[in-house]
XYZ file of C-alpha atoms in Angstrom:
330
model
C -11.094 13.684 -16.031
C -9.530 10.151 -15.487
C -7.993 8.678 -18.703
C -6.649 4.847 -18.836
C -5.724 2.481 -21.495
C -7.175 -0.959 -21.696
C -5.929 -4.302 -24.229
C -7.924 -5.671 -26.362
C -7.218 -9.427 -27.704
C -6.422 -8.603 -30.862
C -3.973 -6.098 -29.689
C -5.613 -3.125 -30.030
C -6.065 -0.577 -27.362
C -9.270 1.007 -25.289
C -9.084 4.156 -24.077
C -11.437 4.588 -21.163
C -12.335 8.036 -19.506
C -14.282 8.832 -16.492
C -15.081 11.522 -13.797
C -14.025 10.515 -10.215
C -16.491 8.451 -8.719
C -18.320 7.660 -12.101
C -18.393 4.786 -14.476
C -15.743 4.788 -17.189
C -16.637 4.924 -21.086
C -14.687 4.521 -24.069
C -13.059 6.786 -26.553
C -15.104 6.136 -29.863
C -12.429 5.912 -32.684
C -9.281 6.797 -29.818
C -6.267 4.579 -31.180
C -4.750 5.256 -28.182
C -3.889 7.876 -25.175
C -1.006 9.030 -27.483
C -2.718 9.395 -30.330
C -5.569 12.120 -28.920
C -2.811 13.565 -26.987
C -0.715 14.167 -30.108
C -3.823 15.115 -31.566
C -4.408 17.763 -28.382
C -0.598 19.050 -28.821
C -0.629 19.610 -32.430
C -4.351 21.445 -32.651
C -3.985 23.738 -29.737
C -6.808 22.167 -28.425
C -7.148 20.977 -24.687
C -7.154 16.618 -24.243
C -11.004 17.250 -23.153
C -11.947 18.932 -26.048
C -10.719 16.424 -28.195
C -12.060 13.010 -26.258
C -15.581 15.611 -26.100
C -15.578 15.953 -30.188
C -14.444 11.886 -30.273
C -17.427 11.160 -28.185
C -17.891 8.350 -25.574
C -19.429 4.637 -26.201
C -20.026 1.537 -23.810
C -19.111 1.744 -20.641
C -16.125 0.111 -19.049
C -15.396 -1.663 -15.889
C -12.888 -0.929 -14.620
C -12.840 -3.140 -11.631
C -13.308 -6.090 -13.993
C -10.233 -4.958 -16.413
C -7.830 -4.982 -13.567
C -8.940 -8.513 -12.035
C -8.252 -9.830 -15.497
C -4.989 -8.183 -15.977
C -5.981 -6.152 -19.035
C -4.893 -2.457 -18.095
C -1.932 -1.224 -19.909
C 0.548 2.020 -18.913
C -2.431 4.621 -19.066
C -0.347 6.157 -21.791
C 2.368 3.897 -24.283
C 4.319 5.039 -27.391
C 4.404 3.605 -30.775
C 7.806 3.005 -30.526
C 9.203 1.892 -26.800
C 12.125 3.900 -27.007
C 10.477 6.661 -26.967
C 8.853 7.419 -23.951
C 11.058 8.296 -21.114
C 11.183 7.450 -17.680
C 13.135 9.837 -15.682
C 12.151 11.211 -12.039
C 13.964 13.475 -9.321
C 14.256 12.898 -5.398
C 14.656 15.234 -2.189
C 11.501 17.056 -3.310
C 9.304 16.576 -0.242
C 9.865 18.066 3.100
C 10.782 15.616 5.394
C 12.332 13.390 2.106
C 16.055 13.857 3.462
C 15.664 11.570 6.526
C 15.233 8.612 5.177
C 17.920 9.357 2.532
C 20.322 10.934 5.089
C 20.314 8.346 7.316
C 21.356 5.903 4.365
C 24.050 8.121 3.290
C 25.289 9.438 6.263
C 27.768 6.385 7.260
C 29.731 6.760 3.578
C 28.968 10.084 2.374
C 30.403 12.777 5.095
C 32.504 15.503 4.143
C 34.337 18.201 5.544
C 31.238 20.298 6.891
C 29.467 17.503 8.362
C 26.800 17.403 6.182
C 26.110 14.994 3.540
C 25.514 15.248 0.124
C 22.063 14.892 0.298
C 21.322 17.332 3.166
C 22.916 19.452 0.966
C 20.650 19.247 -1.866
C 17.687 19.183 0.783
C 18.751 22.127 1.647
C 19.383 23.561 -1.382
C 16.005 23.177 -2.492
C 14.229 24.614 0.594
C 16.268 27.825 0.081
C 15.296 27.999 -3.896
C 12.633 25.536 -5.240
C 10.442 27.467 -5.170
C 11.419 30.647 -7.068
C 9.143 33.764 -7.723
C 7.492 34.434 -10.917
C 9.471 34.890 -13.720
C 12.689 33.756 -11.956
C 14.335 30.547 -12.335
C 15.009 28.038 -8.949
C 18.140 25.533 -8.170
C 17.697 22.217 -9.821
C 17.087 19.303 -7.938
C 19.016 15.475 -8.175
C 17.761 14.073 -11.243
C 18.006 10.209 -12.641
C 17.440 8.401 -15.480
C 15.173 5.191 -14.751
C 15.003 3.713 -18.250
C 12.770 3.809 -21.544
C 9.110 2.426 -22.535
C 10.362 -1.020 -21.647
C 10.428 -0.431 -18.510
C 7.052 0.730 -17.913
C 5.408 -2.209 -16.315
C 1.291 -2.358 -16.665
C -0.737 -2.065 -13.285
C -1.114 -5.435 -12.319
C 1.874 -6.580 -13.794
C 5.045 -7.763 -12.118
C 8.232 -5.854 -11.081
C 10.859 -7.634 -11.825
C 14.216 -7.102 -10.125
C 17.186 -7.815 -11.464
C 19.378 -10.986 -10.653
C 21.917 -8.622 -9.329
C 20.274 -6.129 -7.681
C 20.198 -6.059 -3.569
C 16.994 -4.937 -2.777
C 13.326 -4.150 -4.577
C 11.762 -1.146 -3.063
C 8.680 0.380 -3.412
C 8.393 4.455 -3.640
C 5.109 5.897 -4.102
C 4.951 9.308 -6.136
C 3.585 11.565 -8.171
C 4.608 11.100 -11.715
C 3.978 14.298 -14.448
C 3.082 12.476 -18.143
C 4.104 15.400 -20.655
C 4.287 14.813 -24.799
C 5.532 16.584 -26.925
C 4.384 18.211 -30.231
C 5.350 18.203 -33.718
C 6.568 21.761 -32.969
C 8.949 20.541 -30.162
C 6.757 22.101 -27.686
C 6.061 19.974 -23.871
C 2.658 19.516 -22.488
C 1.448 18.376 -19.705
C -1.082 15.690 -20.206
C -1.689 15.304 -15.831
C -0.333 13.493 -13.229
C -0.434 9.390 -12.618
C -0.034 7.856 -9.280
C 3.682 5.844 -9.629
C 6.043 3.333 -8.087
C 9.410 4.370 -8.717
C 10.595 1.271 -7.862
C 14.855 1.085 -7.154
C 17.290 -0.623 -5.278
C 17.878 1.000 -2.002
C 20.523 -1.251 -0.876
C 23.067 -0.330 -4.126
C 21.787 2.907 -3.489
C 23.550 2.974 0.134
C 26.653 1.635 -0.286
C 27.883 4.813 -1.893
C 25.786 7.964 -3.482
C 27.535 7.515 -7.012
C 25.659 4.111 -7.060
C 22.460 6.327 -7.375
C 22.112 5.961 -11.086
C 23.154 2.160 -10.530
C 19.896 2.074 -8.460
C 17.647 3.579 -10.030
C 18.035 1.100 -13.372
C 14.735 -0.520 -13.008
C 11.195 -1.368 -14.126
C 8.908 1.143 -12.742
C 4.530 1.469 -13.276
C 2.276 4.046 -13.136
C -1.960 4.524 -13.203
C -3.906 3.245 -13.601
C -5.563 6.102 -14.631
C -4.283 9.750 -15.520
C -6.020 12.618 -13.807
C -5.859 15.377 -16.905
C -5.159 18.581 -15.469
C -3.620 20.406 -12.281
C -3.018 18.082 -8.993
C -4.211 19.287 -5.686
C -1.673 21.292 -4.003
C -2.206 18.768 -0.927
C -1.864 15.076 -1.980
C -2.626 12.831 0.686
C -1.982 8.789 0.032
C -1.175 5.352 1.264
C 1.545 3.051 0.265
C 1.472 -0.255 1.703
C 2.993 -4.027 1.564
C 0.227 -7.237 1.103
C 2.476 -10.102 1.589
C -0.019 -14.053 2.079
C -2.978 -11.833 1.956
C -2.260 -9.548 4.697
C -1.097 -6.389 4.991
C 2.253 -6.614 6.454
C 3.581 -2.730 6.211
C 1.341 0.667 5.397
C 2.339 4.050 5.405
C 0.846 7.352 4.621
C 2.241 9.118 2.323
C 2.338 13.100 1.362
C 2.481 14.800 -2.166
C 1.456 18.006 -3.710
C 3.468 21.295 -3.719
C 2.120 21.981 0.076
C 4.323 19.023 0.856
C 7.282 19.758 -0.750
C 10.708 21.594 -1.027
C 10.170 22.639 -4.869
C 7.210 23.529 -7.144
C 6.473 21.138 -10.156
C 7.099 24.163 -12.386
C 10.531 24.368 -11.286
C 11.071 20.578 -11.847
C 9.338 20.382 -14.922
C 11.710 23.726 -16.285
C 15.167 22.034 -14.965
C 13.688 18.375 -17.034
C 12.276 20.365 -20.112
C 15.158 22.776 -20.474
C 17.377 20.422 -22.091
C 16.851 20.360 -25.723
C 17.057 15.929 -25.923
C 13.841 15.992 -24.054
C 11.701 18.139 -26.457
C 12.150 15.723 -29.526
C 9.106 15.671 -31.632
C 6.181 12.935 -30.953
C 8.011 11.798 -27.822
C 6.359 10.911 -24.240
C 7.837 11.493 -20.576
C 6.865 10.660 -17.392
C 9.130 12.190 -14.747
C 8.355 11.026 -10.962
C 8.612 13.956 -8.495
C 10.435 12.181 -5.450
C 8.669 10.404 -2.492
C 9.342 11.016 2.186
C 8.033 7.634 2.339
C 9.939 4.068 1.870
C 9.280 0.923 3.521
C 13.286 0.199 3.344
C 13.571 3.330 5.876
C 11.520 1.457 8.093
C 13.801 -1.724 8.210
C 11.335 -3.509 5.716
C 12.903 -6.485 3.364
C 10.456 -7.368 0.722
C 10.735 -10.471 -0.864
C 9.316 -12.144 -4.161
C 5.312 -12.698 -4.253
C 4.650 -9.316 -2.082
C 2.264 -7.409 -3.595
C 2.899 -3.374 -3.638
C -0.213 -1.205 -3.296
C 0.211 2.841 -3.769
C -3.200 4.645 -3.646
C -4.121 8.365 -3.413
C -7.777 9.126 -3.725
C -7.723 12.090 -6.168
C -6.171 9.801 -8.953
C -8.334 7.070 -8.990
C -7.758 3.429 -8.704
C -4.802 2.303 -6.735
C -1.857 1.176 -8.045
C -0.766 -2.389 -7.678
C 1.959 -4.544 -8.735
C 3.462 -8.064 -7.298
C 7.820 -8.131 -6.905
C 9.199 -10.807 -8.925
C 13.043 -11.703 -9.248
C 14.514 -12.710 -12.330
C 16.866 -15.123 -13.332
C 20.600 -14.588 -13.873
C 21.452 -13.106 -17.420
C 24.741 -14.816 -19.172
C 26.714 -11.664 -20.374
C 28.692 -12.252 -23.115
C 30.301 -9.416 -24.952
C 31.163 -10.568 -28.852
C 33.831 -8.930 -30.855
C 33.442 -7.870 -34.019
């Protein structure tokens, strides 16, 4: 099942569900994503049993809500603060490369490895522990709250001081959590953990630095497991043309640690299982146009697809204007 959120004019909110390949309907009487999640969480009951006893309306299309901007985040919090955006990186085999090869030039030590072919390395020897045992945690970062969460469609807007808007197409898990403090897993959302790769080189402590910005995901949330093979495309439109376009790989087949492990080294801190509260966590990506010498610039037009998730994601880059800073005292 595909689940997505679409505005209304008067501010209210859609939810639209569908089977790949099929037309999307609404959610009779769904406030929200949140809200039948939430409901889901706090009855024991799974997310399809509860949009089955809802029951579905009109239809929806789709196609139609995107060309007139109207998707929002496929899932949004009462309250902004709230939801979470947080992800991890060096998850994929092959993932260290890329990474390395900005790192290498500032970040050598004494063995001759970097930093971050250490923590490659780290997690190819345990992320992916047997049953019942616990693996080594991977890099994690902190990207921002629900105001960050840019609708598909919508612009990404980089910072007057940043150096560099990057795309990085992922995986991103979309958990809630109960009134009990418990996590579920709602499913999985294609993302664009979008960051400044440029900060991000000039030293690896500037990692949090970079990672300080907007970021989308959906359209669509595909409820359930992903495929253990995740097989995508990220590429760059810029004046109507495609000007770069990579494949890109996803899916514990592909990678260096299993979600489980990721999910238990998020989850296992006790901040992250406050009541009512939403997370999506992006799993780390091998593929960046920035590794391949790309420089985007304002008006190009990001577009991450991966056909088990539904429609692709898209967003345009935009660059904002310079903030005045002024610090009062009191």
């Amino acid at each position: 099942m595909l689940i997505s959120q679409v505005k209304n004019n008067d501010g209210s909110i859609t939810v639209a569900v569908r089977e790949l390949g099929e037309a999307a309907r609404a959610v009779k009487g769904a406030a929200s994503v949140y809200a039948l999640a939430m409901e889901a969480a706090n009855s024991g009951k799974s997310l399809k049993a509860v949009v089955d006893a809802h029951g579905l309306g009109e239809e929806i299309d789709l196609q139609d809500v995107y060309a007139k901007g109207n998707f929002l985040p496929p899932i949004t919090h009462p309250d902004a603060a709230h939801l979470h955006l947080t992800g991890t990186g060096l998850t994929h085999l092959g993932s260290a490369s890329t990474r390395d090869a900005m790192h290498a030039a500032v970040s050598k030590v004494e063995e001759g490895a970097t930093d971050t072919m250490k923590m490659f390395k780290m997690g190819l020897e345990g992320g992916k522990p047997k049953p019942g045992e616990k693996g080594v945690q991977p890099e994690w970062f902190y990207k921002g709250n629900g105001s960050q969460a840019v609708a598909p469609g919508a612009d990404l807007v980089s910072p007057s001081f940043a150096q560099d808007g990057g795309e990085e197409p992922e995986m991103a898990g979309i958990y809630i959590i109960s009134d009990k403090g418990a996590a579920f897993r709602i499913g999985f959302a294609v993302a664009n953990e979008f960051s400044d790769h440029v900060t991000e080189r000039v030293n690896y402590l500037y990692l949090a630095h970079s990672k300080l910005r907007p970021a989308s995901f959906g359209p669509e949330i595909r409820v359930g497991e992903p495929p253990a093979d995740i097989r995508g495309a990220s590429r760059i439109i810029r004046d109507g043309a495609v000007f770069w376009e990579k494949p890109f790989l996803s899916g514990e087949a592909n990678m260096s640690h299993t979600f489980a492990n990721l999910e238990y080294h998020h989850f296992k801190y006790g901040i992250f299982r406050a009541p009512g509260d939403v997370h999506v966590h992006m799993f780390g990506t091998a593929t960046l146009s920035f590794g391949d010498g790309i420089k985007t610039q304002a008006g190009d037009i990001f577009e991450i697809e991966a056909s088990d998730f539904g429609l692709p994601l898209r967003n345009t880059l935009a660059l904002a204007g310079e903030d005045e800073i002024v610090i009062g005292q009191l």
